[in-house]
Tab-separated table of C-alpha atoms in Angstrom:
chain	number	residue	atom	x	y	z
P	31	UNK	CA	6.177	-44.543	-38.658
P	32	UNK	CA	7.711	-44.230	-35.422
P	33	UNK	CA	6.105	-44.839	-32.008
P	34	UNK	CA	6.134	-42.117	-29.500
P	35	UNK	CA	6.792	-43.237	-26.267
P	36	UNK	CA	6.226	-41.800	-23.130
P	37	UNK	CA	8.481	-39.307	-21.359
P	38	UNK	CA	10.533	-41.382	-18.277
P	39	UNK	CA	9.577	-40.547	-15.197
P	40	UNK	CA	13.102	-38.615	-14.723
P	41	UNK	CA	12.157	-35.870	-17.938
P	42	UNK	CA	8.704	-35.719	-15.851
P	43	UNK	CA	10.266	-34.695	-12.694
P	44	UNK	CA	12.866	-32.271	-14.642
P	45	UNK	CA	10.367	-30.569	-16.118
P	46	UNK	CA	8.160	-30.317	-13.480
P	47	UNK	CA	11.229	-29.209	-11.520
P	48	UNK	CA	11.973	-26.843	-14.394
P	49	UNK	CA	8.598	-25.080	-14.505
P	50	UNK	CA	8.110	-24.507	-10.239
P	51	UNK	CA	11.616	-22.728	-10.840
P	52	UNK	CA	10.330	-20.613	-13.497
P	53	UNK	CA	7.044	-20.123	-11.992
P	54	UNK	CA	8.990	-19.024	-8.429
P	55	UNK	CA	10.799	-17.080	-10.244
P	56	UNK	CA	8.019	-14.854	-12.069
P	57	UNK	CA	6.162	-14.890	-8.933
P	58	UNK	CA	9.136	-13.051	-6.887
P	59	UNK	CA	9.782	-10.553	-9.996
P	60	UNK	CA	6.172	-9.424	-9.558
P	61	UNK	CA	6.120	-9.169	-6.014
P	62	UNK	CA	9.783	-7.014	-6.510
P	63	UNK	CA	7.962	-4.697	-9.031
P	64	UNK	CA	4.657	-4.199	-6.921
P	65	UNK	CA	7.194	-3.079	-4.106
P	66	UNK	CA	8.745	-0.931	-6.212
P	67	UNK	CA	5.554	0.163	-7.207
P	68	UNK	CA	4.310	0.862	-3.883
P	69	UNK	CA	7.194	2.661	-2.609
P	70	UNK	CA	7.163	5.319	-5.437
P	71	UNK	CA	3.315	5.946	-4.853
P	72	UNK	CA	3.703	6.699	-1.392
P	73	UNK	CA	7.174	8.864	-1.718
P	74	UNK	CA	4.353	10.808	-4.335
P	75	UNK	CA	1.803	10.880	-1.151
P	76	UNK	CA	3.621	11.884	1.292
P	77	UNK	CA	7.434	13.426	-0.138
P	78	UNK	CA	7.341	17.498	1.083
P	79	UNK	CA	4.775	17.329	2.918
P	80	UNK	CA	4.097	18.252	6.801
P	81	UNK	CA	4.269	14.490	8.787
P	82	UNK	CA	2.025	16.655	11.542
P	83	UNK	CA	-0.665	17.986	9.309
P	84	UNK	CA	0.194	16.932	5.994
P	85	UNK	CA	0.598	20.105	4.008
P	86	UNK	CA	2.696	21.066	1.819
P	87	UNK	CA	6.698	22.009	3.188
P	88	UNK	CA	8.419	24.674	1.569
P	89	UNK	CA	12.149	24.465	1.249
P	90	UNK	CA	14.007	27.465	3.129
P	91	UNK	CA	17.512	28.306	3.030
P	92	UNK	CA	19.387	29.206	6.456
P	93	UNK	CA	23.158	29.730	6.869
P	94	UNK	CA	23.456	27.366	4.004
P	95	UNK	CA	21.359	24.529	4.823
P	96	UNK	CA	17.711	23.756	3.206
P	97	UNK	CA	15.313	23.198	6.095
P	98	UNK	CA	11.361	22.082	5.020
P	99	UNK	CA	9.182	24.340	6.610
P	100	UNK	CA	5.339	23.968	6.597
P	101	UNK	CA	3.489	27.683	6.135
P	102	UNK	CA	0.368	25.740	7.731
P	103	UNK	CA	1.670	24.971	11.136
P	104	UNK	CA	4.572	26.408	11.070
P	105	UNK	CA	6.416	23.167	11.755
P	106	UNK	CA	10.309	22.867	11.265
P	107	UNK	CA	11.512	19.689	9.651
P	108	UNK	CA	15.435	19.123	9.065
P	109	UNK	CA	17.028	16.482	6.916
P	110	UNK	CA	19.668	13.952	8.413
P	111	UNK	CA	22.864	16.117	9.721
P	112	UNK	CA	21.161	19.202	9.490
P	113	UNK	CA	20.618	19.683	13.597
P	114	UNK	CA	24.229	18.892	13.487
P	115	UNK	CA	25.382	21.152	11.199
P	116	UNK	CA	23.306	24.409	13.000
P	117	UNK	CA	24.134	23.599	16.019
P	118	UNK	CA	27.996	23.638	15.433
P	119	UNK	CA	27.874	26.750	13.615
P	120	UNK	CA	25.829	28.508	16.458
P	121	UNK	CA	25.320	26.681	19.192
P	122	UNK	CA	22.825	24.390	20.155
P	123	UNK	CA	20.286	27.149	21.958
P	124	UNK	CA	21.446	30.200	19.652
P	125	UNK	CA	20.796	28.039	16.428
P	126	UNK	CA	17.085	26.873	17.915
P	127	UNK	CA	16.135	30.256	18.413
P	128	UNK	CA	17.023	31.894	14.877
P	129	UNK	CA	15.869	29.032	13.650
P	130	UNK	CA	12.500	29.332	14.547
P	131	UNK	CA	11.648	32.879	14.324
């Protein structure tokens, strides 16, 4: 029967090496997936909803653009470009008055 000898202290550290690589690696794959995680709970919390008082926002069509409205407060929320694209139709004062009636 053959003796078993003990690893060399080179297969130690490879190993060793081998498993901190795998464990770093599992341990940022988590922390990517709780992110994840997180980010999609608090789009659920908080997407359509008033930022001032935290009702709902309806979606309202004007001129061809979808603004968020909130029936609570009666705050007026626009999306990226969407000041832009009223105010070059209209005007920047005629646009902010329709707007808001």
């Amino acid at each position: 029967m053959g003796s078993l000898q003990k690893p060399s202290e080179k297969e130690e550290e490879y190993f060793a090496r081998q498993a901190i690589e795998r464990m770093k690696k599992e341990a940022a794959e988590r922390q990517a997936k709780m992110a994840e995680e997180e980010k999609k709970k608090l789009k659920e919390l908080h997407y359509m909803h008033c930022p001032k008082c935290g009702h709902p926002l309806a979606e309202l069509g004007y001129k061809g653009i979808k603004i968020d409205r909130c029936m609570h407060c009666q705050g007026v929320w626009l999306d990226g470009g969407e000041l832009e694209q009223i105010t070059q139709r209209e005007g920047l004062l005629g646009g902010f008055t329709k707007l808001f009636r």
